[in-house]
Amino acid sequence: MLDLLITNATLPDGRTGMSVAVQDGRIAEVTPGLAAPAHETLDAQGLLLAPHFVDPHFHMDATLSYGQPRVNQSGTLLEGIALWGELKPLLTADALIERALAYCDWAVAKGLLAIRSHVDTSDPSLLAVDALLEVKRQVAPYIDLQLVAFPQDGVLRSPGGVDNLTRALDKGVDVVGGIPHFERTMADGAASVKLLCELAAERGKLVDMHCDESDDPLSRHIETLAAETLRLGLQGRVTGSHCTSMHSMDNYYVSKLLPLIAESGVSVVSNPLINITLQGRHDSYPKRRGMTRVPELLAAGVNVAFGHDCVMDPWYGMGSGDMLEVAHMGLHVAQMTGQAGIHQCFEAVTTRAARVMHLDGYGLEAGCDASFVLLQARDPVEAIRLRATRLKVFRKGRLLAETPAATAALHLPGRGDRTRWMLGEH
Ligand SMILES: [Zn+2]
């Protein structure tokens, strides 16, 4: 007797009429038209069943702090960092935990069950580190929360930066972070990349650095990150986040850079909502988009994923934990409006993001965790177009969240009353 049998599901790869059998929290079988006894059955009615959403780049220590102590007036990255500096002395562990847990509730409702969050290690008290380790413990039954030791003020630029970051790793933070473009000089930035990659190699940790989050075409720390990855044998274990300077780089240089990134197995995480908002702020017109070269990276064989980065914090006053909104913005900014491009944007917030995080048991195949989302959409294209309602969210076979289908009751003169199920049917 199965624990759960889902029938008549459409999968992201286009297969329809599929049954997904669940036993002991795992997918036992994925096959068309299976009829088997189960404690619980769910008719998906031809709708899309997708593996849960994954956010490979977030800042949970800052989330839901919008307006504290004031709002970012210029809308720039640098004012955001300064504002975060004003907020930090006022932070308490309790308030930080409460905000983070509230965000995790939103995330689960949106089918977002794995999050890689950076945590600022610049404050020697490591208050935010302790708070997010506590959040990680509390949400473990329903969210995979992976933490990155992130030296927001620069690991070399801020006093005690290396020591603080190392102590955060000792406390159990999973990934080594960095911010080379915020160090004092290009040389210091390169030195920080080298030092942090060596630290990760010594400790067997993954690496995820904020890399070249700038419009400066000469900010080339991604090159050093890729070269250090190769030198230290860290292929497949390293991520460069943002990489917005690549938007402004010389095309000849990029033609040499892309194969290097591919060779090094470095993943790139772009954050479309934030990159389109924070970059290009010093331009008049034309204004640069400030997002990295997503289609070109994908064509070169690089794993590219999309992150949310911020929700209602010193850098960004919008957002709701909806990775379909992130994919929607990504496909617009990168002009990935062809069918293949839209599917790649869906992968950027699901399978490709899971690869960045090295998630075990992720996917919709026999043997994977039964962690998936039933969407009010018939395929990934419609899911992104509608930012589709998450009808049901399961983790390891357990129902975590339900949202009623979006419908509109219409009262139209001359056409009578009718209900539209918001699938875009004609
Ligand atoms: Zn970030």
XYZ file of C-alpha atoms and ligand atoms in Angstrom:
427
model
C 0.000 0.000 0.000
C 1.476 3.342 -1.113
C 1.435 6.353 1.193
C 0.418 8.731 -1.588
C -0.449 8.379 -5.257
C -0.674 11.424 -7.514
C -2.344 10.764 -10.860
C -2.759 12.634 -14.133
C 0.129 15.049 -13.552
C 2.054 16.981 -16.187
C 5.798 17.115 -15.516
C 8.182 19.997 -16.368
C 9.731 17.938 -19.197
C 6.330 17.812 -20.924
C 5.235 14.264 -20.066
C 1.481 14.150 -19.380
C -0.862 11.683 -17.660
C 1.886 10.765 -15.216
C 1.445 9.039 -11.878
C 3.849 9.649 -9.022
C 3.896 6.987 -6.305
C 5.203 7.941 -2.856
C 6.398 5.604 -0.134
C 8.257 6.517 3.080
C 8.853 10.109 1.985
C 10.446 9.157 -1.302
C 9.268 8.795 -4.876
C 8.828 5.068 -5.507
C 7.815 5.297 -9.139
C 7.025 7.798 -11.898
C 5.044 6.202 -14.677
C 2.030 6.894 -16.924
C -1.398 5.857 -15.652
C -0.428 3.833 -12.582
C -3.344 2.482 -10.538
C -2.246 1.129 -7.179
C -3.774 1.142 -3.703
C -2.698 4.130 -1.628
C -3.653 5.686 1.691
C -4.150 8.952 -0.134
C -4.676 9.790 -3.788
C -4.614 13.135 -5.525
C -5.873 13.735 -9.063
C -3.654 16.465 -10.519
C -6.190 17.055 -13.337
C -3.449 17.526 -15.911
C -1.721 20.315 -13.976
C 2.008 20.787 -13.519
C 3.788 18.864 -10.787
C 7.290 20.278 -10.364
C 10.115 19.677 -7.928
C 10.029 22.374 -5.254
C 11.559 25.795 -5.867
C 15.117 26.515 -4.772
C 16.592 29.938 -3.983
C 20.382 29.730 -4.358
C 21.068 33.319 -3.201
C 19.349 35.115 -0.333
C 20.074 37.329 2.684
C 17.881 36.063 5.493
C 19.570 38.169 8.185
C 18.303 41.343 6.495
C 14.921 40.195 5.207
C 11.708 41.965 6.275
C 13.678 44.859 7.787
C 12.541 47.349 5.138
C 12.433 50.906 6.530
C 14.585 50.119 9.595
C 16.011 52.575 10.477
C 15.159 54.393 7.225
C 14.494 53.746 3.548
C 17.253 53.592 0.883
C 16.751 56.921 -0.919
C 19.227 56.579 -3.786
C 18.328 52.939 -4.460
C 22.001 52.058 -4.849
C 23.939 49.036 -3.631
C 26.340 51.284 -1.704
C 23.576 53.154 0.171
C 22.066 49.746 0.945
C 25.366 48.544 2.442
C 25.653 51.801 4.444
C 22.049 51.417 5.642
C 22.684 47.812 6.700
C 25.676 49.185 8.657
C 23.302 51.562 10.478
C 20.868 48.762 11.235
C 23.421 46.210 12.484
C 24.081 47.808 15.915
C 20.309 47.830 16.506
C 19.764 44.145 15.686
C 18.659 41.696 18.336
C 18.781 37.940 17.907
C 15.090 37.581 18.799
C 13.929 40.116 16.232
C 16.172 38.633 13.554
C 14.890 35.105 14.232
C 11.281 36.312 14.171
C 11.747 38.036 10.799
C 13.538 35.025 9.312
C 10.870 32.580 10.511
C 8.133 34.798 9.071
C 9.943 34.773 5.729
C 10.273 30.975 5.875
C 6.472 30.748 6.295
C 6.056 32.774 3.103
C 8.625 30.585 1.362
C 6.835 27.328 2.200
C 3.528 28.775 0.988
C 5.257 29.538 -2.323
C 6.737 26.039 -2.615
C 10.252 27.297 -1.850
C 11.794 24.539 0.272
C 15.547 25.102 -0.110
C 17.330 28.417 0.449
C 21.013 29.327 0.415
C 21.323 32.405 2.618
C 24.380 34.539 3.113
C 24.906 35.674 6.693
C 27.016 38.722 7.476
C 30.102 37.763 9.506
C 31.525 41.305 9.816
C 30.284 41.876 13.366
C 32.701 40.157 15.795
C 29.786 39.163 18.077
C 28.494 36.934 15.209
C 24.968 37.675 16.454
C 23.446 37.159 13.001
C 25.354 33.879 12.558
C 24.049 32.470 15.844
C 20.532 33.668 15.040
C 20.438 32.082 11.582
C 21.965 28.833 12.875
C 19.032 28.758 15.303
C 16.602 29.449 12.428
C 18.238 26.659 10.410
C 17.636 24.263 13.324
C 14.016 25.346 13.736
C 13.059 25.158 10.043
C 14.960 21.911 9.340
C 11.717 19.848 9.312
C 10.419 21.874 6.346
C 13.196 23.927 4.681
C 16.781 23.085 3.732
C 18.539 26.269 4.848
C 22.194 26.445 3.792
C 24.287 29.287 5.230
C 27.185 31.161 3.618
C 29.741 33.032 5.759
C 29.563 36.420 4.067
C 32.041 39.171 5.032
C 29.826 42.079 3.912
C 32.438 44.726 4.819
C 35.261 42.893 3.013
C 37.260 40.041 4.556
C 40.534 41.992 4.194
C 39.118 45.515 4.428
C 37.381 45.086 7.800
C 39.418 44.520 10.972
C 39.273 40.892 12.126
C 37.502 39.891 8.910
C 39.297 36.566 8.438
C 38.986 35.638 12.108
C 35.254 36.414 12.201
C 34.588 34.402 9.054
C 36.644 31.447 10.313
C 34.781 31.440 13.623
C 31.467 31.420 11.722
C 32.625 28.294 9.856
C 33.646 26.740 13.203
C 30.106 27.334 14.449
C 28.679 25.285 11.573
C 28.139 27.689 8.664
C 28.184 25.574 5.502
C 29.750 27.666 2.714
C 32.644 30.140 2.360
C 31.561 33.544 0.987
C 33.380 36.679 -0.115
C 32.974 40.108 -1.694
C 36.174 40.833 -3.674
C 34.820 43.934 -5.472
C 34.253 45.611 -2.090
C 37.876 45.204 -0.958
C 39.995 48.377 -1.211
C 41.809 47.539 -4.461
C 41.577 45.068 -7.318
C 44.736 43.423 -5.914
C 43.140 43.044 -2.466
C 40.032 41.631 -4.135
C 42.101 38.993 -5.951
C 43.998 38.213 -2.729
C 40.688 37.711 -0.904
C 39.482 35.251 -3.548
C 42.708 33.253 -3.244
C 42.648 33.240 0.565
C 38.985 32.241 0.793
C 39.265 29.472 -1.818
C 42.254 28.048 0.053
C 40.261 28.168 3.288
C 37.390 26.295 1.595
C 39.739 23.694 0.119
C 41.349 23.076 3.522
C 37.992 22.614 5.202
C 36.202 20.767 2.401
C 33.586 23.524 2.080
C 31.657 24.859 -0.893
C 32.375 28.437 -2.057
C 29.880 31.146 -3.056
C 31.203 34.652 -3.536
C 29.476 37.885 -4.392
C 31.575 38.547 -7.449
C 31.825 41.769 -9.458
C 28.461 43.194 -8.336
C 29.373 46.372 -10.183
C 29.000 48.144 -13.520
C 32.793 48.447 -13.763
C 33.834 46.491 -16.883
C 37.299 46.005 -15.370
C 35.968 44.222 -12.280
C 37.203 40.737 -13.219
C 37.248 38.762 -9.982
C 35.217 35.986 -11.622
C 38.366 35.241 -13.655
C 40.427 34.811 -10.464
C 37.633 32.740 -8.901
C 37.600 30.372 -11.900
C 41.417 30.120 -11.973
C 41.631 29.426 -8.209
C 38.899 26.798 -8.575
C 41.022 24.984 -11.149
C 44.268 25.420 -9.204
C 42.765 23.968 -6.020
C 40.698 21.233 -7.692
C 37.387 22.693 -6.521
C 35.530 22.091 -9.816
C 31.756 21.859 -9.322
C 31.974 23.236 -5.763
C 32.202 26.975 -6.457
C 29.647 29.654 -7.347
C 30.101 33.235 -8.497
C 27.058 35.324 -7.561
C 25.810 38.413 -9.407
C 28.724 38.816 -11.884
C 26.981 41.967 -13.125
C 30.191 43.582 -14.421
C 30.116 40.949 -17.174
C 27.227 42.929 -18.686
C 29.603 45.857 -19.285
C 32.788 43.939 -20.166
C 34.580 44.100 -23.476
C 33.222 41.411 -25.822
C 36.640 40.089 -26.814
C 37.575 39.590 -23.164
C 34.266 37.805 -22.489
C 34.947 35.428 -25.394
C 38.014 34.253 -23.432
C 36.323 34.372 -20.027
C 33.277 32.191 -20.778
C 35.280 29.050 -21.696
C 37.394 29.545 -18.549
C 34.274 29.634 -16.349
C 32.917 26.546 -18.122
C 36.241 24.705 -17.734
C 36.350 25.507 -14.018
C 32.833 24.183 -13.398
C 31.982 27.411 -11.542
C 28.224 28.037 -11.390
C 26.878 31.556 -11.831
C 23.921 32.849 -9.847
C 22.214 35.900 -11.251
C 19.714 37.887 -9.183
C 17.469 39.522 -11.791
C 15.156 41.541 -9.506
C 18.076 43.096 -7.681
C 20.524 43.447 -10.566
C 18.001 45.350 -12.725
C 17.240 47.578 -9.730
C 20.672 48.330 -8.244
C 22.932 48.393 -11.295
C 23.150 51.166 -13.880
C 22.357 53.754 -11.202
C 25.282 55.953 -12.213
C 24.240 55.931 -15.878
C 22.175 58.632 -17.515
C 20.704 57.270 -20.766
C 21.027 54.713 -22.179
C 20.972 52.895 -18.828
C 22.641 49.503 -18.641
C 20.588 46.477 -17.577
C 23.324 45.320 -15.218
C 22.476 41.631 -15.364
C 25.110 39.087 -16.279
C 25.143 37.397 -19.697
C 22.779 34.540 -18.900
C 22.071 33.064 -22.378
C 25.756 33.292 -23.339
C 26.863 31.565 -20.118
C 24.295 28.799 -20.671
C 25.428 28.379 -24.289
C 29.017 28.027 -23.053
C 27.911 25.148 -20.800
C 27.917 27.025 -17.468
C 25.310 26.158 -14.854
C 23.289 29.372 -14.296
C 20.654 29.769 -11.610
C 18.510 32.698 -10.415
C 18.333 33.948 -6.820
C 15.873 36.241 -5.051
C 18.705 37.944 -3.100
C 16.499 40.394 -1.179
C 12.947 40.721 0.088
C 11.990 43.945 1.869
C 15.409 44.903 3.173
C 17.855 47.853 2.874
C 18.421 47.033 -0.820
C 14.925 46.175 -2.058
C 11.424 47.026 -0.877
C 9.563 44.429 -2.950
C 9.326 40.637 -3.107
C 7.369 37.810 -1.503
C 9.498 34.671 -1.720
C 8.040 33.823 -5.116
C 10.739 32.252 -7.298
C 8.396 32.411 -10.300
C 8.535 36.209 -10.000
C 12.340 35.912 -10.079
C 12.194 33.694 -13.181
C 9.696 36.098 -14.772
C 12.041 39.064 -14.307
C 15.044 36.989 -15.419
C 13.492 36.026 -18.719
C 12.532 39.649 -19.415
C 15.892 41.188 -18.575
C 17.861 38.484 -20.416
C 15.362 38.551 -23.292
C 14.917 34.775 -22.982
C 11.419 34.866 -24.467
C 11.742 31.870 -26.796
C 10.244 28.587 -25.580
C 13.663 27.080 -24.814
C 14.703 30.242 -22.939
C 11.540 30.224 -20.804
C 12.144 26.588 -19.856
C 15.753 27.474 -18.933
C 14.415 30.242 -16.659
C 12.155 27.694 -14.927
C 15.175 25.404 -14.471
C 17.122 28.374 -13.060
C 14.812 28.403 -10.011
C 14.479 24.602 -9.737
C 16.993 22.020 -11.019
C 19.891 24.377 -11.803
C 19.559 26.080 -8.419
C 19.487 22.660 -6.723
C 22.795 21.860 -8.445
C 24.328 25.057 -7.014
C 23.303 23.981 -3.503
C 24.388 20.336 -3.987
C 20.938 19.229 -2.773
C 20.641 15.489 -2.189
C 17.499 13.696 -3.335
C 16.231 16.567 -5.464
C 14.115 15.859 -8.547
C 11.090 14.026 -9.860
C 12.539 10.573 -10.344
C 12.256 7.288 -8.486
C 14.461 7.467 -5.397
C 14.247 11.259 -5.023
C 12.582 12.895 -2.033
C 8.837 13.313 -2.509
C 9.214 17.092 -2.274
C 7.195 18.805 -4.963
C 4.634 21.452 -5.823
C 1.340 21.163 -7.666
C 0.906 24.375 -9.627
C -2.220 25.924 -11.121
C -0.618 25.838 -14.554
C -0.298 23.330 -17.341
C 3.399 23.747 -18.075
C 6.470 25.776 -16.958
C 5.723 28.555 -19.458
C 2.252 29.092 -18.032
C 3.629 28.790 -14.491
C 5.989 31.724 -15.070
C 3.454 33.772 -17.045
C 0.846 33.534 -14.290
C 3.210 33.265 -11.280
C 0.913 30.308 -10.777
C -0.820 29.503 -7.506
C 0.868 26.776 -5.494
C -2.147 24.529 -4.966
C -0.276 21.991 -2.834
C 3.261 21.844 -1.474
C 4.711 18.515 -0.314
C 7.983 17.774 1.450
C 9.087 14.163 1.779
C 5.516 13.075 1.129
C 3.989 15.330 3.766
C 1.541 18.099 2.804
C 3.028 21.396 4.060
C 0.889 24.067 2.416
C -2.263 24.533 0.376
C -3.542 27.598 -1.448
C -6.981 27.790 -3.084
C -7.023 28.021 -6.873
C -7.136 31.553 -8.217
C -10.535 32.193 -9.749
C -12.479 35.275 -10.680
C -16.242 35.556 -10.466
C -17.338 37.753 -13.351
C -20.643 39.621 -13.615
C -20.683 40.855 -17.184
C -23.522 42.865 -18.706
C -25.028 40.852 -21.538
C -22.943 37.738 -20.806
C -24.253 36.755 -17.387
C -22.304 35.447 -14.454
C -19.388 33.134 -15.010
C -16.287 31.926 -13.214
C -12.893 31.998 -14.835
C -10.271 29.659 -13.469
C -7.231 31.846 -14.071
C -5.348 29.517 -16.388
C -5.555 31.837 -19.344
C -8.153 29.655 -21.114
C -9.798 31.398 -24.050
Zn 23.644 38.967 -2.255
